[in-house]
Tab-separated table of C-alpha atoms in Angstrom:
chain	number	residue	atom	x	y	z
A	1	UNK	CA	0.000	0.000	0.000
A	2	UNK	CA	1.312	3.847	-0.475
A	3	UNK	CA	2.136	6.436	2.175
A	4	UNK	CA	-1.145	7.947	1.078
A	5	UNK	CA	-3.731	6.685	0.186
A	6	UNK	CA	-8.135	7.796	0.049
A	7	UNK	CA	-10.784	5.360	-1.059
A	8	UNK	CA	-10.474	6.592	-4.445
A	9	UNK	CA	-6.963	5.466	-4.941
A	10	UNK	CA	-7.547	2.346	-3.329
A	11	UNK	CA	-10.461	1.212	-5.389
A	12	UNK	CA	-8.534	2.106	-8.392
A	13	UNK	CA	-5.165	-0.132	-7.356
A	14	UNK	CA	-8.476	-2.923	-6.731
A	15	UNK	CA	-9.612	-2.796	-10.102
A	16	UNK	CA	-6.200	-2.409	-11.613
A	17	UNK	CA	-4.786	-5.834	-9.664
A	18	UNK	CA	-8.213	-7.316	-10.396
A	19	UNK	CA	-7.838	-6.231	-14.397
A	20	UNK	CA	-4.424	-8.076	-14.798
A	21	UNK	CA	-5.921	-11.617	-12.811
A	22	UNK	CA	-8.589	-11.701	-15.411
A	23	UNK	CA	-7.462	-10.259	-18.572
A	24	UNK	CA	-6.310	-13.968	-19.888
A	25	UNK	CA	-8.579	-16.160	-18.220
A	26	UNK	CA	-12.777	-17.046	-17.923
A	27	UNK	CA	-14.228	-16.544	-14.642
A	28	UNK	CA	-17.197	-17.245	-12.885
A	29	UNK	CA	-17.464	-14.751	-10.509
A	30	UNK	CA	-15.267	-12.694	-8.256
A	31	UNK	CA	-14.150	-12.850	-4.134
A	32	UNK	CA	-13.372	-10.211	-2.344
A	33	UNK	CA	-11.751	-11.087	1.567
A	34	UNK	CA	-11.192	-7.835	3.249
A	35	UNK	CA	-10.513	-6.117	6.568
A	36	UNK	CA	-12.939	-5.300	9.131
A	37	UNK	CA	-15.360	-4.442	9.912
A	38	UNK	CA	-17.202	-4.999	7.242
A	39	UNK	CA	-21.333	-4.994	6.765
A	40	UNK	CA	-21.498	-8.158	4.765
A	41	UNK	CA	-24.859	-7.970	3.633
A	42	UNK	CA	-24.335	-4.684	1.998
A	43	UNK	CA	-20.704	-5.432	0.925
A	44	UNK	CA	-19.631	-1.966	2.817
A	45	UNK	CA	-16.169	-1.501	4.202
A	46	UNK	CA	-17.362	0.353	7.689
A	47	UNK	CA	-14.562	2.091	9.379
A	48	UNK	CA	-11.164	-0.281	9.530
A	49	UNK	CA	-8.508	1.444	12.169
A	50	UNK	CA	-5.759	3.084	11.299
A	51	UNK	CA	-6.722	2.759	7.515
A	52	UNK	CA	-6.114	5.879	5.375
A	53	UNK	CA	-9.593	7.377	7.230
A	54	UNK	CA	-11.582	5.349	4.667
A	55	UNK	CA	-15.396	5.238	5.671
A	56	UNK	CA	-18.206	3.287	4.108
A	57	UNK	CA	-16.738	2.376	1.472
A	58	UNK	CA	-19.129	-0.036	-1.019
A	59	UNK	CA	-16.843	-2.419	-2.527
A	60	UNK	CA	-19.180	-4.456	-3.289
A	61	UNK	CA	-21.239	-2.524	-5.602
A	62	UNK	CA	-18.437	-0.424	-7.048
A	63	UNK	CA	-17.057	-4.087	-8.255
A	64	UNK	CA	-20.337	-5.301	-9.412
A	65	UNK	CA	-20.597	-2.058	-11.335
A	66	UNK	CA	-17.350	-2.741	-12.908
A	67	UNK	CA	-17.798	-6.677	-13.884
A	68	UNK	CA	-20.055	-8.639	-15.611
A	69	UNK	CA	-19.962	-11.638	-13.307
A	70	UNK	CA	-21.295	-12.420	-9.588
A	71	UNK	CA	-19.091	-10.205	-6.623
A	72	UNK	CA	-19.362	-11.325	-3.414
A	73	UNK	CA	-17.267	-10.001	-0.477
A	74	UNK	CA	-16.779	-10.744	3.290
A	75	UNK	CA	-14.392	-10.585	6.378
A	76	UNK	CA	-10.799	-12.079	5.386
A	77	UNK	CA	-11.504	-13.982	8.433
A	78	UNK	CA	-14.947	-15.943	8.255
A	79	UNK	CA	-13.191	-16.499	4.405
A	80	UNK	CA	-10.192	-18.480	6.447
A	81	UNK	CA	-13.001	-20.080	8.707
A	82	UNK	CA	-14.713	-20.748	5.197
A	83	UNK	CA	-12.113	-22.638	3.747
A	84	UNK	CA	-11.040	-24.380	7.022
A	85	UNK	CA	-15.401	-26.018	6.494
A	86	UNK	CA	-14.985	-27.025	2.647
A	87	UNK	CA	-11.361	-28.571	2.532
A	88	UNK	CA	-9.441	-28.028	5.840
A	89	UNK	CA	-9.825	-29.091	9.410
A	90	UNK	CA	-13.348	-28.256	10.017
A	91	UNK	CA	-14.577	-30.341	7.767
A	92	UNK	CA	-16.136	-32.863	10.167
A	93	UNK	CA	-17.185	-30.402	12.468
A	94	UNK	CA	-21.082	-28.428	11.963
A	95	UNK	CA	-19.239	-25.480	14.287
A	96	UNK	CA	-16.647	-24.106	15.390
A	97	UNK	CA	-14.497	-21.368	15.862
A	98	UNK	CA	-11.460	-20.529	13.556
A	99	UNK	CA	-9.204	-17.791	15.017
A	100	UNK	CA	-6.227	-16.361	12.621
A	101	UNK	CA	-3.368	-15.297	14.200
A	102	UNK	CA	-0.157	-13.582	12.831
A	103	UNK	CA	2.151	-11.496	13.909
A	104	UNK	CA	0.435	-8.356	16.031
A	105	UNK	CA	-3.187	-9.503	14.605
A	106	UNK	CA	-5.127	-11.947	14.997
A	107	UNK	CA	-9.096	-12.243	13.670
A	108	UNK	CA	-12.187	-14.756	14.199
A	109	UNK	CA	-14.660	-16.701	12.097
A	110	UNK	CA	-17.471	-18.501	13.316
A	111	UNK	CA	-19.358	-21.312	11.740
A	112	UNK	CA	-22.731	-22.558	13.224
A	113	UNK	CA	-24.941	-25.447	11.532
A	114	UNK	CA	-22.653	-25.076	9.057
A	115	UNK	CA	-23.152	-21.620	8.064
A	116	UNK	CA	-21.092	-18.472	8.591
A	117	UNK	CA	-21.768	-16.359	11.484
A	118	UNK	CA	-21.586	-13.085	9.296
A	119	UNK	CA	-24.399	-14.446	7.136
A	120	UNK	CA	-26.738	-15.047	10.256
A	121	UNK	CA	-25.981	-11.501	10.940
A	122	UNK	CA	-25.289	-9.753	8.239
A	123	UNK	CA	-21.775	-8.268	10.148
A	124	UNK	CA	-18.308	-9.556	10.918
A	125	UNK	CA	-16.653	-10.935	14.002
A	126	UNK	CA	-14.448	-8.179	15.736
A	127	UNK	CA	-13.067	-10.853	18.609
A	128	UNK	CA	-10.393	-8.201	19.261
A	129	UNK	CA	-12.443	-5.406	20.532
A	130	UNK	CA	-13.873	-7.602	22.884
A	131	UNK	CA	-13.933	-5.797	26.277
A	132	UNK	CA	-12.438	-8.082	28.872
A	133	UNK	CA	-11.318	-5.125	31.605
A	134	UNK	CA	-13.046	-1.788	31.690
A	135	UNK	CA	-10.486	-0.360	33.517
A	136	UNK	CA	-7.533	-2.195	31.096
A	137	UNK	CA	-4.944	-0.390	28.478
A	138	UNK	CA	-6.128	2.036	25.873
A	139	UNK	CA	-7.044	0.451	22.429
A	140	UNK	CA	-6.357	1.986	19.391
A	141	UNK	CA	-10.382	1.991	18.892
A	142	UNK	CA	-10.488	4.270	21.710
A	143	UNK	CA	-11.943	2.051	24.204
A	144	UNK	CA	-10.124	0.523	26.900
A	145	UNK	CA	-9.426	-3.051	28.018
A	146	UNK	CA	-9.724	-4.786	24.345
A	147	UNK	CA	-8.413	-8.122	24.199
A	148	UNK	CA	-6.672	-7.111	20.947
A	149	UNK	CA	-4.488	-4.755	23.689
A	150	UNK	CA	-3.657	-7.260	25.929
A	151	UNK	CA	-2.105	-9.591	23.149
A	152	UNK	CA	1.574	-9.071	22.541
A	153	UNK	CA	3.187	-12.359	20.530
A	154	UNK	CA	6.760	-10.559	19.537
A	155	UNK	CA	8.416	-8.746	22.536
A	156	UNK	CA	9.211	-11.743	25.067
A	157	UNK	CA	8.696	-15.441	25.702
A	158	UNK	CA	6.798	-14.349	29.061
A	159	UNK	CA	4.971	-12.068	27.390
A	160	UNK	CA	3.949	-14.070	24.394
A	161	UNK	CA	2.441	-17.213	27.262
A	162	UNK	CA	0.870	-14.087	29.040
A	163	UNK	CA	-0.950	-13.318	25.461
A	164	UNK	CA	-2.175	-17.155	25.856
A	165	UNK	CA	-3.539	-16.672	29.528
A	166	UNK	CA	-5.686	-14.120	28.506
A	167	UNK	CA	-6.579	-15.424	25.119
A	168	UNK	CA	-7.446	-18.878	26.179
A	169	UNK	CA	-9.648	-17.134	29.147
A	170	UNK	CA	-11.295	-14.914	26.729
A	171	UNK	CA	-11.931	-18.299	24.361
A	172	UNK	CA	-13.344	-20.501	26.979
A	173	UNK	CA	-15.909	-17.496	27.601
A	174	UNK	CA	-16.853	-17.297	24.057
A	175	UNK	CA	-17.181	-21.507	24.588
A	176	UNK	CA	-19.638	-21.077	26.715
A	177	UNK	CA	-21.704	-18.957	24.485
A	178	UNK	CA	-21.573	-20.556	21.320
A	179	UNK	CA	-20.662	-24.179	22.311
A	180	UNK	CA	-18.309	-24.876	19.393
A	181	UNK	CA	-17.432	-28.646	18.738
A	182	UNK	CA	-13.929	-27.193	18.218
A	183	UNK	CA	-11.094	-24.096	17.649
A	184	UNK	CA	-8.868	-24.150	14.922
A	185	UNK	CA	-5.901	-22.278	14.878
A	186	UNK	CA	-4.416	-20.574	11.573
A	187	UNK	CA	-0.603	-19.225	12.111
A	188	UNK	CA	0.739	-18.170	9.176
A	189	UNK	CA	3.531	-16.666	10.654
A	190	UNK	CA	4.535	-19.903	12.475
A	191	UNK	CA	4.593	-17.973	16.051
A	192	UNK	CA	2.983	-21.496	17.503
A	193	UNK	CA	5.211	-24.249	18.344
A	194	UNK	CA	3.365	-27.474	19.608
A	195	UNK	CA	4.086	-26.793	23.295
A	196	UNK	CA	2.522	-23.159	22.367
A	197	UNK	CA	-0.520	-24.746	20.853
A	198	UNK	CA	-1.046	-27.227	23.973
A	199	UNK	CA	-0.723	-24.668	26.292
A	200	UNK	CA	-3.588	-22.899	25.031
A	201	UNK	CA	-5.739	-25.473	24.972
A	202	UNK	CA	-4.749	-26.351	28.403
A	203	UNK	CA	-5.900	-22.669	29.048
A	204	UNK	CA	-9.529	-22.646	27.583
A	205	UNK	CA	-10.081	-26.308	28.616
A	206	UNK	CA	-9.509	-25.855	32.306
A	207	UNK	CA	-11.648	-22.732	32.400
A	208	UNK	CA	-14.534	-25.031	30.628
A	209	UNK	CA	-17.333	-25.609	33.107
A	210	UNK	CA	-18.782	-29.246	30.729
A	211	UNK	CA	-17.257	-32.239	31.133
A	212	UNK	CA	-16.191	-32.868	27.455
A	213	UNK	CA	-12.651	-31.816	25.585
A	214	UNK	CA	-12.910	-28.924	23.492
A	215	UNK	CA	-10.323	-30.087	20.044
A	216	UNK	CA	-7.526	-27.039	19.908
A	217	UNK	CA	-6.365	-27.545	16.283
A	218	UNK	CA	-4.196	-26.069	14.088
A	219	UNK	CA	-5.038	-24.959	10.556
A	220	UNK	CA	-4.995	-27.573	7.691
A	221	UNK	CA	-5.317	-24.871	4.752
A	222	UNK	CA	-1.732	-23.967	2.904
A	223	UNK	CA	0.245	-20.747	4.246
A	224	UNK	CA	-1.282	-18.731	1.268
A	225	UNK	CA	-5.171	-18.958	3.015
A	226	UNK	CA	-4.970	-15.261	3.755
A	227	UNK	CA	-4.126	-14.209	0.038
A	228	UNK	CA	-6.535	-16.425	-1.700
A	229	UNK	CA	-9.319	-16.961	0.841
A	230	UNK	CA	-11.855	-13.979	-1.079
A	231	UNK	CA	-12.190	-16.926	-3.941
A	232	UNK	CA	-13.986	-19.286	-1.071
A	233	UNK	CA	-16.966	-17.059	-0.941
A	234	UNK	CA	-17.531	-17.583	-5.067
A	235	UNK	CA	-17.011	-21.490	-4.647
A	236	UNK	CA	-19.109	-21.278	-1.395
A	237	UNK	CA	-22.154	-19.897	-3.789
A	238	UNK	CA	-21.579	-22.944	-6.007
A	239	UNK	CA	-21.720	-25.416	-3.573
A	240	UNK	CA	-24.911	-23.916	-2.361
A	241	UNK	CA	-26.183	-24.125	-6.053
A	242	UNK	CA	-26.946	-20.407	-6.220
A	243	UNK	CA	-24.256	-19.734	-9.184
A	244	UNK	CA	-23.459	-22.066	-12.351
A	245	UNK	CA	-20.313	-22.644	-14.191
A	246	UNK	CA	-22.559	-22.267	-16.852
């Protein structure tokens, strides 16, 4: 991305990338997995932090203006959680929570009876402005005590198992809400070892107040999930029967 950058310029390095994947090659339709939040439904960008000031931006019908083929856009996330249902580790699972972690970020998608939580309610999953301390450190949203604020994977060893305290507490609470039959991890940037990925489930397990073993797994989609995902919500359509190849 440039220094500078307004929605204008943005949509127009969009359509330029988009331009050069198609020029040589049929398509069916178009994906679009971007940064949140995002009003799914209405394919609007809302107000993404520390992004160039862009506001309401419609994607979604600025692309469908553009191309002559189906455009369908959600949350880079519930895309990962997406692809983690048709052909990774969620396969055999009708929910469960997918949480993307990389370095400094991390993001959640939710699948219940087999369906995306953003398409039950029309918005994305924001697990990172979920307030866990009133009282706790400043977020960049402006709010205080966000669990994105409290997670710091880079700095330390102590600091990155301190992330996992509060990240597993913070998951076993969503556990008890949603009841997942399991939480899959994706780690691009390989910050997880296996001792890592044990101790959180350790962490959300113990705090579980059912007698069963929530599954902590780790991803089963290739390291490129987060570049390619947007493509899962055309092949999600056809699956559904609600686009053709032909």
């Amino acid at each position: 991305m440039p220094k500078e950058c307004n929605a204008e310029i943005l949509m127009n390095m969009l359509f330029e990338f988009t331009d050069d994947m198609i020029r040589e090659q049929p398509i069916v339709g178009i994906g679009i997995a971007t940064l949140g939040p995002v009003d799914t439904d209405n394919g609007i960008l809302v107000s993404p932090l520390l992004f160039y000031g862009i506001r309401d931006l419609p994607v979604l019908s600025l692309f469908r203006e553009r191309y002559n083929v189906p455009v369908y856009m959600d949350h880079h996330c519930s895309c990962i959680a997406l692809c983690e249902k048709i052909y990774g580790a969620g396969t055999c699972y009708k929910s469960f929570l997918q949480l993307s972690i990389a370095s400094g970020i991390f993001g959640l998608g939710i699948i219940v009876n087999n369906q995306l939580y953003s398409k039950l309610s029309g918005l994305s999953c924001e697990i990172g402005h979920l307030c866990i301390d009133k009282n706790g450190p400043a977020c960049i949203c402006g709010n205080r005590g966000c669990l994105g604020a409290y997670m710091d994977f880079d700095s330390s060893r102590e600091s990155f198992r301190n992330s996992l305290d509060v990240l597993g507490s913070a998951m076993a609470g969503l556990c008890h809400v949603i009841n997942p039959e399991a939480l899959i991890i994706s780690d691009n940037s390989n910050l997880f070892s296996p001792e890592d990925l044990k101790y959180l489930d350790d962490c959300i397990n113990q705090r579980l107040q059912d007698s069963r073993e929530l599954p902590v797994l780790l991803s089963a989609t290739k390291t490129d999930t987060e570049i390619s995902c947007g493509a899962i919500t055309v092949v999600n359509q056809l699956f559904n029967g609600e686009e053709s190849l032909y």
